[in-house]
mmCIF file of C-alpha atoms and ligand atoms in Angstrom:
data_model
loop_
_atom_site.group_PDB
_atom_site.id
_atom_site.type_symbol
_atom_site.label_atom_id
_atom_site.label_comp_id
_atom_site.label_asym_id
_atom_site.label_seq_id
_atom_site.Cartn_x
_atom_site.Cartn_y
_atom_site.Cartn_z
ATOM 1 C CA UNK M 749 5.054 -1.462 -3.087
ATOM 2 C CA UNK M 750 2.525 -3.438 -1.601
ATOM 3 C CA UNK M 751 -1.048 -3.189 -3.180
ATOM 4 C CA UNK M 752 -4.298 -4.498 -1.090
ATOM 5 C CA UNK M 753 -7.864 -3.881 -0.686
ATOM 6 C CA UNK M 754 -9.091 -2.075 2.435
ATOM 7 C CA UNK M 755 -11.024 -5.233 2.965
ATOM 8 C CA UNK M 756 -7.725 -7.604 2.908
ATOM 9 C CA UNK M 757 -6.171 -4.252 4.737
ATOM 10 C CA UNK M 758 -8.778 -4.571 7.705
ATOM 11 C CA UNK M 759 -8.818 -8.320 7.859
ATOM 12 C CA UNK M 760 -5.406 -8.802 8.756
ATOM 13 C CA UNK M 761 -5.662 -5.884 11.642
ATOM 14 C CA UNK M 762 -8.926 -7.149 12.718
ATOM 15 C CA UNK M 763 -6.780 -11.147 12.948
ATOM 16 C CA UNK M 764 -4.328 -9.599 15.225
ATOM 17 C CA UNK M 765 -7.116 -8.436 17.352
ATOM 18 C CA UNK M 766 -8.994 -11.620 17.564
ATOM 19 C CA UNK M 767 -5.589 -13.160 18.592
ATOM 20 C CA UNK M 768 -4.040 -10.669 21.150
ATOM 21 C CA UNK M 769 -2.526 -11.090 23.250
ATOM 22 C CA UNK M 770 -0.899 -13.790 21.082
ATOM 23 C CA UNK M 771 0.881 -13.027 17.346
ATOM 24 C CA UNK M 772 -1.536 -14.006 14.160
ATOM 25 C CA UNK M 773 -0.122 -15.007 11.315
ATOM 26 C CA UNK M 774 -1.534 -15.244 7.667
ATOM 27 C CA UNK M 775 -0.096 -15.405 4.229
ATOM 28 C CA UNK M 776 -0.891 -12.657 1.359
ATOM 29 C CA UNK M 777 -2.214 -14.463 -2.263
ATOM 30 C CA UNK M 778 -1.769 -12.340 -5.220
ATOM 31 C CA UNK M 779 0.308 -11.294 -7.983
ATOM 32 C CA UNK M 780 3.554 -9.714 -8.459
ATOM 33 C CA UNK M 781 4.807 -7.340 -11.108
ATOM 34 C CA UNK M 782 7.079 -4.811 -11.747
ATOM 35 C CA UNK M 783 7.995 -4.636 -8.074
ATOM 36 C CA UNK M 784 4.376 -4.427 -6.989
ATOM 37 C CA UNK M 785 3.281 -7.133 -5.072
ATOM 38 C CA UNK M 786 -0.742 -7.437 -5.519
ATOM 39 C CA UNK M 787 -2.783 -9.030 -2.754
ATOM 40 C CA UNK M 788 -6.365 -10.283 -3.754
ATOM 41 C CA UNK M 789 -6.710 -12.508 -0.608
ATOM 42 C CA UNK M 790 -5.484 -13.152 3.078
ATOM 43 C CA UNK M 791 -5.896 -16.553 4.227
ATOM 44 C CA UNK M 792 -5.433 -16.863 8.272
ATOM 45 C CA UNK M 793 -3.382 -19.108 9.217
ATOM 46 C CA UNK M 794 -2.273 -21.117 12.698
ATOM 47 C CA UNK M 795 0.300 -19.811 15.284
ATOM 48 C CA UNK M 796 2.053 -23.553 15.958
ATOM 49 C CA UNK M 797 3.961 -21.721 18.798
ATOM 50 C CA UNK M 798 1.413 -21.846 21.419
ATOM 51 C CA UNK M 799 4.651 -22.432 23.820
ATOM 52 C CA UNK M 800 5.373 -18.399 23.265
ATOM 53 C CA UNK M 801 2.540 -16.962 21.332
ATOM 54 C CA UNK M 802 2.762 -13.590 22.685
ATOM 55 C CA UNK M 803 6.393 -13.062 20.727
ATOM 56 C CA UNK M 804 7.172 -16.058 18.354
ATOM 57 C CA UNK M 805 4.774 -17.120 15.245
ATOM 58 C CA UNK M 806 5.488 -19.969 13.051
ATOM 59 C CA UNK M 807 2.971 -21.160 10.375
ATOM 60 C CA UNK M 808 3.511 -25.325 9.852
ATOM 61 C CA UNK M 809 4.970 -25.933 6.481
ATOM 62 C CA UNK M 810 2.220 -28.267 6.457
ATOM 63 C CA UNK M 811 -0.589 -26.151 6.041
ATOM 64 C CA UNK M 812 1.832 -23.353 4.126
ATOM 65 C CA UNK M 813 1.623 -26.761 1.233
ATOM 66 C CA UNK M 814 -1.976 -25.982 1.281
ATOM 67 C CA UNK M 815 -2.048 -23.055 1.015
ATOM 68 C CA UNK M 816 0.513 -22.785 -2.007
ATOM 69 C CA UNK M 817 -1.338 -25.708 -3.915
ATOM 70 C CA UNK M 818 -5.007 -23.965 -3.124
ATOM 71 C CA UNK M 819 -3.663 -20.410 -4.544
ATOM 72 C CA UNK M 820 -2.461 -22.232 -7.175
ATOM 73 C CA UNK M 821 -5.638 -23.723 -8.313
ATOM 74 C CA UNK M 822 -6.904 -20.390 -8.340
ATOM 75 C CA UNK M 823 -4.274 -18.760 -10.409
ATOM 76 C CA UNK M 824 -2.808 -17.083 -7.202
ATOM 77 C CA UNK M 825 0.612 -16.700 -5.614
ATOM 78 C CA UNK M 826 2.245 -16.496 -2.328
ATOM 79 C CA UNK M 827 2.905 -12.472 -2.504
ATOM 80 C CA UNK M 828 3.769 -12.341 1.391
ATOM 81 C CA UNK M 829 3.102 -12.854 5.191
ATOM 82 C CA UNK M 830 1.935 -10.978 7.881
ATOM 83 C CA UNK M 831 1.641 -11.729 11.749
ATOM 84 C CA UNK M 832 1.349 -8.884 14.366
ATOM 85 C CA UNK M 833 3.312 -7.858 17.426
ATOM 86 C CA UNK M 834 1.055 -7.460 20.425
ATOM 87 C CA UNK M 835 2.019 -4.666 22.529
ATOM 88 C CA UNK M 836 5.371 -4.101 20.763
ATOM 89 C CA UNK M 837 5.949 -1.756 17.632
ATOM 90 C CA UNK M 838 5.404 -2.891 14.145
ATOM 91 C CA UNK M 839 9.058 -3.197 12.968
ATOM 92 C CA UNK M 840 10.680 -6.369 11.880
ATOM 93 C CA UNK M 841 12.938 -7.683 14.637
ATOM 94 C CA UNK M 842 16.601 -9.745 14.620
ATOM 95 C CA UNK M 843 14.358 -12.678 14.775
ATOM 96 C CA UNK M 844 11.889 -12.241 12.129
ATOM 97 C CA UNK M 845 14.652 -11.233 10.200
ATOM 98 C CA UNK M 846 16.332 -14.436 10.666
ATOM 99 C CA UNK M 847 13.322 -16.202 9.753
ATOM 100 C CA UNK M 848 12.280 -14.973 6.568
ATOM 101 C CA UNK M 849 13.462 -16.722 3.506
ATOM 102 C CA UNK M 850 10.684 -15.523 0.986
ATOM 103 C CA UNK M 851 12.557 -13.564 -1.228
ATOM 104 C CA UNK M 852 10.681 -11.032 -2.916
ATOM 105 C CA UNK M 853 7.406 -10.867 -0.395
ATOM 106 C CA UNK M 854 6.319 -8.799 1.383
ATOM 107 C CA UNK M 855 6.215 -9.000 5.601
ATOM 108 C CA UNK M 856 3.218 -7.717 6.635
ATOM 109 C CA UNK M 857 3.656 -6.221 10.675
ATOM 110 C CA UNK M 858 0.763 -4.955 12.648
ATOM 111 C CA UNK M 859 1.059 -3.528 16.093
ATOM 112 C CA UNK M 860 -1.359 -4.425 18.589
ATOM 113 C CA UNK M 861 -1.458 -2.219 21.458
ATOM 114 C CA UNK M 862 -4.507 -3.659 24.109
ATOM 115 C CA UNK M 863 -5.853 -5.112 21.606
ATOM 116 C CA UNK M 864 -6.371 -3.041 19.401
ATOM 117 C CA UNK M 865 -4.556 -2.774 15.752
ATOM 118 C CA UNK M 866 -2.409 0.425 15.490
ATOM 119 C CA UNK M 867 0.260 0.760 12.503
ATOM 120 C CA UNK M 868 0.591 -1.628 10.155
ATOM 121 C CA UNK M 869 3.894 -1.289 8.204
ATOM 122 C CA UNK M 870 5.287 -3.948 5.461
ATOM 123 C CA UNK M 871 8.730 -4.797 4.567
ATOM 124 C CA UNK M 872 9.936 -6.382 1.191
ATOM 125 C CA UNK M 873 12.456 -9.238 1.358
ATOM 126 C CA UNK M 874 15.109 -7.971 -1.102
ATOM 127 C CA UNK M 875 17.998 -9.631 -2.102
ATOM 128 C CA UNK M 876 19.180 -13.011 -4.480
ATOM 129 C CA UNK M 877 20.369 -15.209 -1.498
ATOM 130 C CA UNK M 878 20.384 -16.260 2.034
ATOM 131 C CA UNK M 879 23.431 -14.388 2.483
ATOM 132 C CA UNK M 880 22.957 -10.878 0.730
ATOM 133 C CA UNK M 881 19.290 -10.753 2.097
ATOM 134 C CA UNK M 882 18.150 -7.622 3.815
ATOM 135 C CA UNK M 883 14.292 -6.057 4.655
ATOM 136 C CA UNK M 884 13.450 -2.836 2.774
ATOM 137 C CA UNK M 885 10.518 -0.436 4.415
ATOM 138 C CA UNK M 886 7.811 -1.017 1.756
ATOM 139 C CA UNK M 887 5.003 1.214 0.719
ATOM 140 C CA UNK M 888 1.435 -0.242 1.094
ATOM 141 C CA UNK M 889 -1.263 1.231 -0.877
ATOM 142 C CA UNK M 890 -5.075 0.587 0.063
ATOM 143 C CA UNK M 891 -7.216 0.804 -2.812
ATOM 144 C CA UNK M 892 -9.404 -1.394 -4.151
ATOM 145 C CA UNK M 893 -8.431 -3.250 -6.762
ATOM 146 C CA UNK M 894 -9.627 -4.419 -10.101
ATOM 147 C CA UNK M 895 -10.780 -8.108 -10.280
ATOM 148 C CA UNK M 896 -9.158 -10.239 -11.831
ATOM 149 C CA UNK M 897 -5.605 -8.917 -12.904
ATOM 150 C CA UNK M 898 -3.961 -11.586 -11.365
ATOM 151 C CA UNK R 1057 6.337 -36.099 -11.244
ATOM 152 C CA UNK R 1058 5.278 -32.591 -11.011
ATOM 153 C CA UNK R 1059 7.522 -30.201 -8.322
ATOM 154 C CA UNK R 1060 5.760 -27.054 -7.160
ATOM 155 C CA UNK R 1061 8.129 -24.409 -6.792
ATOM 156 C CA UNK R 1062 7.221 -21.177 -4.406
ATOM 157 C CA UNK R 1063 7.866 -18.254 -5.538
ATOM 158 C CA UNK R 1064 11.078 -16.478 -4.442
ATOM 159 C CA UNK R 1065 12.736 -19.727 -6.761
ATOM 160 C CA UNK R 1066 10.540 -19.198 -9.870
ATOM 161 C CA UNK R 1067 13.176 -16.861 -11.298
ATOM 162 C CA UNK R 1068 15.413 -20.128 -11.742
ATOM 163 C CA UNK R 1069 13.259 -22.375 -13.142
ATOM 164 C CA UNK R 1070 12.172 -19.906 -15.691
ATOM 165 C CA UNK R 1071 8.935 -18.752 -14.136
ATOM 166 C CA UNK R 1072 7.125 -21.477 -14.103
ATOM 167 C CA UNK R 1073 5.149 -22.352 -10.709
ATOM 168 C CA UNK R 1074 5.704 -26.592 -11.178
ATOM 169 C CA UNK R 1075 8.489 -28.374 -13.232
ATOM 170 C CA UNK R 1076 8.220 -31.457 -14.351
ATOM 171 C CA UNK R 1077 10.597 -34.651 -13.788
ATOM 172 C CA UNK R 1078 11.293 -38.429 -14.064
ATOM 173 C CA UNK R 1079 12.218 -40.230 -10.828
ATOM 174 C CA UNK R 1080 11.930 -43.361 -9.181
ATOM 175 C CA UNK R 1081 12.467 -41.893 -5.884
ATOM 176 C CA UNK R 1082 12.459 -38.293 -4.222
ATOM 177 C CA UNK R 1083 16.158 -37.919 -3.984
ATOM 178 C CA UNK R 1084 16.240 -38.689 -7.787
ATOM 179 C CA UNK R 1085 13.495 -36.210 -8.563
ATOM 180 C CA UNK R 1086 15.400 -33.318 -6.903
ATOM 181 C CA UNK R 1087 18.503 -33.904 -8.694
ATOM 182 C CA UNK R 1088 17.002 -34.149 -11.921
ATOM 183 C CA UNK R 1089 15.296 -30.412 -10.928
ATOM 184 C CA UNK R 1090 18.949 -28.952 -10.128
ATOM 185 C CA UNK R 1091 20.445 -31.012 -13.360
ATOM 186 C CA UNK R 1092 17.868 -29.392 -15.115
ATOM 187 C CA UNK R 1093 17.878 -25.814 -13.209
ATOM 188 C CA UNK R 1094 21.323 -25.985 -12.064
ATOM 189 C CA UNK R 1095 20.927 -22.484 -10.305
ATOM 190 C CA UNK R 1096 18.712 -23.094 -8.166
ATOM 191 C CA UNK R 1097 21.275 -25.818 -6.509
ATOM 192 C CA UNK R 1098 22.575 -22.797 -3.925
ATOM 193 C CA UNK R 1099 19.303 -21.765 -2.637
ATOM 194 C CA UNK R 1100 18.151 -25.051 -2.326
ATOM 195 C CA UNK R 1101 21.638 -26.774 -0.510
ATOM 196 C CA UNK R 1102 24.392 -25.515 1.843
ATOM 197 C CA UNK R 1103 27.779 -25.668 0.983
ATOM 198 C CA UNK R 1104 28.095 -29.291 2.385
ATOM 199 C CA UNK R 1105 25.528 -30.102 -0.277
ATOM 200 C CA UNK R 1106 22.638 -30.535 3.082
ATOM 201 C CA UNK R 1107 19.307 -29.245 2.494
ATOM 202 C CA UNK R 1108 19.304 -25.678 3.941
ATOM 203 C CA UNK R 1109 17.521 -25.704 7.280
ATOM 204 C CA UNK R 1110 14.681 -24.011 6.572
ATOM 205 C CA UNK R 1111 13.952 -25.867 2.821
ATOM 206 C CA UNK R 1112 11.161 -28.150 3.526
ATOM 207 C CA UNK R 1113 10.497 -30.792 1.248
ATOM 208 C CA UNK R 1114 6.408 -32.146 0.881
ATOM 209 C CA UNK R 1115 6.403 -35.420 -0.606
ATOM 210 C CA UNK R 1116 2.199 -34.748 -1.261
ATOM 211 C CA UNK R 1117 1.104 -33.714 2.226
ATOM 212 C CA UNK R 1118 4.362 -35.488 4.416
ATOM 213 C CA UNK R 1119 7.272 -33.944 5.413
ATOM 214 C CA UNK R 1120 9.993 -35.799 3.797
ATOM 215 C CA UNK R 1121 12.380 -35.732 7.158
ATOM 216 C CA UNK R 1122 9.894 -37.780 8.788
ATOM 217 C CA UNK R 1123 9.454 -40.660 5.941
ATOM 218 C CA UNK R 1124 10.863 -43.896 7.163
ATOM 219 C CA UNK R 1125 12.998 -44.072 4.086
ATOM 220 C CA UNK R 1126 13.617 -39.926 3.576
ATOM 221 C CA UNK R 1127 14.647 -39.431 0.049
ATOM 222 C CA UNK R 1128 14.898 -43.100 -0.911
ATOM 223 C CA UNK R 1129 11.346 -42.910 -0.599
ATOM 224 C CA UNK R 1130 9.723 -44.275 -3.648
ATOM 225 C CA UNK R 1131 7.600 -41.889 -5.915
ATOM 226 C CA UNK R 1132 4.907 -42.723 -8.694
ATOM 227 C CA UNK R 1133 4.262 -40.360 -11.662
ATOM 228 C CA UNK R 1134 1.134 -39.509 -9.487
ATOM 229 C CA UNK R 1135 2.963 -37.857 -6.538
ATOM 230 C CA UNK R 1136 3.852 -34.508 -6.450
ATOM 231 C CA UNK R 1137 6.817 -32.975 -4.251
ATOM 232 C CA UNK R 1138 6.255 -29.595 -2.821
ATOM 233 C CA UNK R 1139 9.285 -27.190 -1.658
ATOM 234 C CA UNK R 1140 8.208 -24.878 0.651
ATOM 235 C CA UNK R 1141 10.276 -22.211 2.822
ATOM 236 C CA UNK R 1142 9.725 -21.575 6.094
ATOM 237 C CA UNK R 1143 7.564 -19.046 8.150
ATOM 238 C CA UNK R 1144 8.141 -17.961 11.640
ATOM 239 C CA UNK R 1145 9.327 -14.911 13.927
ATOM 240 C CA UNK R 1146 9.625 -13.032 16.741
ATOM 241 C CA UNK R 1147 11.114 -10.811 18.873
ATOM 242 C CA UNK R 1148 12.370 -10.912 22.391
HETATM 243 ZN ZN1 ZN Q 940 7.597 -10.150 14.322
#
């Protein structure tokens, strides 16, 4: 299950507006525990893949470092990523499949249909390896959370 | 040196978020994290014992591929070596 405030919740739809027509993409800081993954925070990140931005995201592993040392220093972890799919449903495809190597976390997807955020739907990376990896349809709860339990 | 791990690897390093090593350069510091943590060794390498395609390695804020010198690159207790997976998708 995925756990986030309807703040975090709206941020992330209202990031795939603010980008359409091109994907956003944005990593999920939090906590995880007994198969809940917690989000206190969404920090935006930058689509490097400005040669196909409408279907391809990629966040440089540059700034993804920053990110991991900043949550760090605030007694946060990576939980999970989202990006959205403008104009195209909010499953996971072949592709973002291929591409996701975060074990445990959560895949955030939010359909943007003319701009405008329609489902969101998350998907937890399950699995031990590279090779016995698969994407599970995950739950997300919106309620707001108490501060501080991460 | 300190190593920050992310988090789908905690599990083999015992939970914790940075493990500590001695090494003179990076190549040495990331053996002596799979001598210490030897099951992390498949997540980390292919079977040809190459780092896995989408493993990067942060020497501080540089991308170890690019360093002149790659793992030979000389480290200081001061350095810290971040692995981080990557992020990208799409669909067609
Ligand atoms: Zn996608």
């Amino acid at each position: 299950m995925l756990k986030l405030s309807e703040s975090v919740y709206n941020a992330l739809r209202e990031h795939g507006e603010e980008t359409y027509p091109h994907e956003c993409c944005g990593v999920l800081l939090g906590c995880s525990h007994d198969g809940v993954n917690e989000v206190e925070d969404a920090v935006r990140a930058g689509n490097t893949r400005t040669d196909s931005a409408h279907n391809r995201y990629h966040i440089a592993p540059q700034e993804l470092v920053k990110i991991q040392r900043q949550a760090r220093e605030r007694g946060l972890d990576i939980v999970g990523f989202y990006h959205s799919h403008p104009d195209h449903p909010a499953q996971w495809s072949k592709t973002d499949f291929a591409e996701a190597h975060w074990l445990g976390c959560s895949y955030v997807i939010t359909a943007v249909e003319k701009g405008v955020a329609q489902q969101t739907n998350s998907f937890l990376l399950t699995g031990t390896t590279e090779e016995d990896k698969s994407f599970e349809d995950e739950t997300i709860q919106v309620e707001e959370l108490v501060a501080g339990r991460c | 040196m300190k190593i920050f791990i992310p988090t789908p690897l905690r599990a083999y390093v015992d939970k914790q978020d940075a493990v500590q090593v001695n090494a003179q350069t990076v190549g040495q510091a990331l053996d002596a994290l799979t001598v210490q943590h030897p099951d992390l060794k498949k997540h980390l390498y292919s079977d040809e014992g190459k780092l896995r395609a989408f493993v990067n390695v942060y020497l501080n804020d540089e991308d170890v591929r690019y360093l002149p010198e790659k793992e030979a690159t000389t480290v200081t207790e001061a350095d810290s070596l971040s692995i981080i997976p990557s992020i990208a998708g799409g669909w067609d």
